[in-house]
XYZ file of C-alpha atoms in Angstrom:
304
model
C 195.030 219.647 133.584
C 198.035 220.449 131.406
C 199.203 224.061 131.326
C 200.825 225.693 128.278
C 204.578 225.475 128.171
C 205.030 229.247 128.010
C 203.480 230.006 131.425
C 206.951 230.932 132.640
C 206.514 234.239 130.797
C 203.832 235.249 133.315
C 206.207 234.596 136.194
C 208.894 236.665 134.487
C 206.554 239.674 134.360
C 205.331 239.100 137.914
C 208.796 238.814 139.416
C 209.606 242.576 139.464
C 206.258 243.310 141.142
C 206.823 240.602 143.748
C 210.337 241.859 144.426
C 209.141 245.454 144.882
C 206.293 244.344 147.173
C 208.668 242.179 149.201
C 211.069 245.102 149.710
C 208.520 247.879 150.250
C 205.613 246.024 151.917
C 206.323 242.574 153.335
C 209.778 243.172 154.789
C 208.813 246.386 156.664
C 205.597 244.684 157.838
C 207.478 241.711 159.284
C 210.097 243.985 160.888
C 207.390 246.193 162.410
C 205.593 243.203 163.909
C 208.846 241.841 165.315
C 209.720 245.250 166.866
C 206.409 245.172 168.778
C 207.855 242.315 170.870
C 210.947 244.339 171.856
C 211.790 247.298 174.094
C 213.374 249.297 171.286
C 213.830 253.018 171.959
C 216.201 255.839 171.007
C 218.865 254.622 173.412
C 219.104 250.975 172.375
C 218.033 251.048 168.706
C 221.632 251.292 167.573
C 223.238 253.203 164.705
C 226.048 252.820 162.234
C 228.463 253.488 165.102
C 226.772 251.476 167.895
C 225.275 248.012 167.710
C 221.601 247.711 168.754
C 221.032 246.534 172.300
C 217.249 246.266 172.519
C 215.852 243.062 173.973
C 212.978 240.708 173.261
C 210.221 241.354 175.831
C 207.473 239.109 174.455
C 203.947 240.372 175.079
C 204.970 243.106 177.501
C 203.993 245.932 175.124
C 200.602 244.354 174.434
C 199.967 243.882 178.162
C 200.889 247.516 178.784
C 198.542 248.579 176.035
C 195.705 246.541 177.541
C 196.347 247.972 181.020
C 196.295 251.496 179.643
C 193.013 250.734 177.875
C 191.205 249.639 181.053
C 192.722 252.415 183.190
C 190.222 254.982 184.601
C 191.764 257.847 182.618
C 193.117 256.258 179.480
C 194.449 258.356 176.638
C 194.671 255.270 174.459
C 190.981 254.466 174.999
C 190.019 258.060 174.189
C 192.164 257.936 171.043
C 190.558 254.654 169.972
C 187.044 256.074 170.425
C 188.048 259.217 168.522
C 189.416 257.052 165.714
C 186.104 255.198 165.401
C 184.108 258.458 165.467
C 186.475 260.041 162.946
C 186.169 257.078 160.585
C 182.387 256.710 160.832
C 181.556 260.419 160.429
C 183.934 260.922 157.510
C 182.838 257.859 155.584
C 179.153 258.668 156.252
C 179.506 262.148 154.722
C 181.761 260.837 151.935
C 179.077 258.388 150.881
C 175.950 260.512 151.363
C 177.364 263.665 149.749
C 179.130 261.644 147.037
C 175.952 259.704 146.215
C 173.843 262.856 146.104
C 176.237 264.662 143.785
C 176.718 261.539 141.641
C 172.931 261.320 141.147
C 172.819 264.990 140.132
C 175.737 264.648 137.733
C 174.201 261.507 136.242
C 171.279 263.559 134.983
C 171.393 265.426 131.676
C 171.918 268.971 132.907
C 173.509 271.929 131.164
C 177.226 272.317 131.957
C 177.518 268.840 133.408
C 181.114 268.500 132.203
C 182.124 271.747 133.927
C 180.529 270.664 137.192
C 182.313 267.308 137.041
C 185.644 269.039 136.487
C 185.145 271.482 139.363
C 184.124 268.734 141.762
C 187.327 266.857 140.977
C 189.531 269.792 142.081
C 189.770 268.714 145.770
C 190.889 265.284 144.659
C 193.401 266.642 142.156
C 194.996 269.070 144.599
C 197.669 267.462 146.818
C 196.283 266.834 150.289
C 198.942 268.923 152.039
C 198.072 271.912 149.837
C 194.395 271.538 150.683
C 195.242 271.150 154.386
C 197.293 274.371 154.426
C 194.528 276.235 152.567
C 191.953 275.178 155.127
C 194.403 275.950 157.941
C 194.529 279.541 156.719
C 190.716 279.733 156.567
C 190.549 278.518 160.205
C 192.758 281.372 161.468
C 191.124 283.037 164.491
C 191.642 286.664 163.393
C 192.153 286.620 159.643
C 190.588 283.359 158.553
C 187.764 283.331 155.991
C 185.222 281.673 158.283
C 185.626 283.996 161.237
C 185.684 287.064 158.989
C 182.370 285.960 157.511
C 180.928 285.401 160.984
C 182.009 288.894 162.011
C 180.388 290.363 158.892
C 177.129 288.667 159.880
C 177.398 289.958 163.450
C 177.942 286.509 164.927
C 180.508 285.329 167.449
C 183.708 283.859 166.060
C 184.521 280.175 166.538
C 187.825 278.907 167.978
C 188.203 276.392 165.155
C 191.520 274.920 166.245
C 191.566 276.006 169.883
C 188.545 274.072 171.148
C 188.376 270.267 171.381
C 184.978 269.937 169.706
C 185.561 272.478 166.958
C 189.024 271.104 166.237
C 187.513 267.684 165.451
C 184.827 269.359 163.338
C 187.555 271.268 161.481
C 189.611 268.230 160.493
C 186.474 266.313 159.512
C 185.439 269.170 157.206
C 188.850 269.115 155.526
C 188.836 265.354 155.057
C 185.273 265.327 153.742
C 186.184 268.030 151.225
C 189.151 265.966 150.035
C 187.458 262.553 150.059
C 184.084 263.273 148.442
C 185.400 263.474 144.825
C 186.641 259.871 144.942
C 183.202 258.698 146.035
C 181.566 260.805 143.291
C 183.722 259.289 140.555
C 183.247 255.734 141.809
C 179.475 255.948 142.294
C 178.993 257.849 139.048
C 180.731 255.029 137.208
C 178.398 252.560 138.905
C 175.338 254.630 137.961
C 176.382 254.788 134.318
C 176.645 250.987 134.196
C 172.945 250.559 135.094
C 170.890 250.029 131.873
C 168.381 252.800 131.112
C 165.908 250.168 129.969
C 165.300 249.184 133.604
C 164.202 252.693 134.480
C 162.042 252.931 131.369
C 160.276 249.677 132.284
C 159.791 250.907 135.862
C 158.277 254.196 134.662
C 155.911 252.293 132.377
C 154.799 250.239 135.395
C 154.105 253.480 137.300
C 157.082 253.380 139.680
C 157.885 256.683 141.369
C 161.397 258.200 141.464
C 161.871 256.941 145.011
C 160.774 253.419 144.071
C 163.180 253.413 141.127
C 166.002 254.568 143.393
C 165.155 251.992 146.073
C 164.537 248.941 143.890
C 166.846 249.583 140.925
C 169.603 252.067 141.756
C 170.578 250.923 145.238
C 170.627 247.135 144.566
C 172.608 247.470 141.348
C 174.916 250.077 142.852
C 175.664 247.958 145.946
C 178.841 246.171 144.651
C 180.450 249.471 143.662
C 179.275 251.191 146.861
C 180.606 248.401 149.077
C 184.027 248.496 147.432
C 184.236 252.286 147.612
C 183.081 252.316 151.240
C 185.584 249.640 152.229
C 188.438 251.561 150.657
C 187.147 254.772 152.253
C 187.131 253.206 155.705
C 190.653 251.858 155.328
C 192.020 255.168 154.021
C 190.170 257.268 156.611
C 191.214 255.023 159.485
C 194.835 255.654 158.482
C 194.474 259.309 157.423
C 197.598 260.746 159.007
C 198.470 263.807 156.939
C 195.248 265.807 157.369
C 195.189 265.610 161.165
C 198.941 266.095 161.477
C 199.000 269.179 159.230
C 195.824 270.859 160.500
C 195.805 270.175 164.269
C 198.809 267.894 164.974
C 196.454 265.881 167.167
C 195.626 268.777 169.472
C 194.426 270.466 171.446
C 195.345 267.994 174.223
C 194.920 264.844 172.094
C 191.339 265.831 171.176
C 191.861 265.089 167.456
C 194.381 262.314 167.888
C 193.675 259.006 166.105
C 195.600 255.751 166.342
C 197.955 256.425 163.463
C 198.962 259.910 164.702
C 199.253 258.584 168.249
C 201.598 255.851 167.031
C 203.649 258.477 165.191
C 203.874 260.587 168.354
C 204.972 257.578 170.390
C 207.606 256.651 167.808
C 209.159 259.973 166.792
C 208.495 262.217 169.773
C 208.705 259.817 172.718
C 211.035 257.498 170.770
C 209.358 254.410 172.172
C 209.619 252.431 168.959
C 208.624 249.085 170.448
C 205.314 250.437 171.796
C 204.716 252.388 168.581
C 205.116 249.152 166.591
C 202.499 247.624 168.887
C 200.091 250.409 167.921
C 200.810 249.598 164.296
C 199.934 245.933 164.851
C 196.691 246.985 166.589
C 195.783 249.206 163.627
C 196.501 246.376 161.196
C 194.416 243.980 163.301
C 191.445 246.345 163.329
C 191.526 246.722 159.555
C 191.928 242.988 158.937
C 189.009 242.109 161.220
C 186.836 244.783 159.648
C 187.675 243.639 156.117
C 186.880 239.995 156.908
C 183.553 240.874 158.558
C 182.641 243.248 155.736
C 183.386 240.627 153.081
C 181.335 238.010 154.932
C 178.359 240.387 155.211
C 178.652 241.265 151.538
C 178.814 237.611 150.544
C 175.751 236.750 152.622
C 173.808 239.643 151.058
C 174.723 238.486 147.563
C 173.594 234.924 148.364
C 170.253 236.262 149.626
C 169.781 238.392 146.493
C 170.534 235.535 144.147
């Protein structure tokens, strides 16, 4: 096959993007992976006055990580389990609440445009602003939630002082921030489904549930899978909400892998081990993405 002679123009336009990605993505990624095979810390990392003196230690960091995972009392294992719980619960509520609200907004109701605008506010507000607003509402004495509980004659809740309620608190914040994205995505998918399919189903006597099960869900699946995949990746790496609301506390009860890696890097200054955590996070996401794509492909082959 002969290509047009002016294909070089495409490479000219792609070059700036490739250069930016190489500088901002690929180079830091390669450096981070290489640091995971070293004993880099605050004492041997070097500076503009002192040359670096860290050494290549091979798989030592990975072996240490594995030993800490199988230890009887392993903080790393607890953090990994909390990361999986955090990701599953958040994405579950993102999808279910987002789908429910998208179905409501897809109907012809009065003031639909106003409702859509209001539901986009959590997404439009910067995440750190939303985190600080929720942090104020979680205040033990003067927070909105505990004041309302007192007004109703109920006991107050130690939102950020108890391990269970601290995890509930950060999940509530992240669900509030993440639902609008799911609404917008699923609403776009709903609007792409032809109305003629529903009209034909109603003529055949299909109930609302049957229409939802046999028309809406199958045709919405490609959009839902993409949105869910992105949601899992973003939630798995959601650093700012946990760091700003609970900072991983109390006693690591809301710590996830990405905040734990940050703590190891910039509080304990064990940069080699922190890079190892980064490689583990990347490996989890790559494995999940590959499995998810294979499942999606198999489902599409069955449907067709």
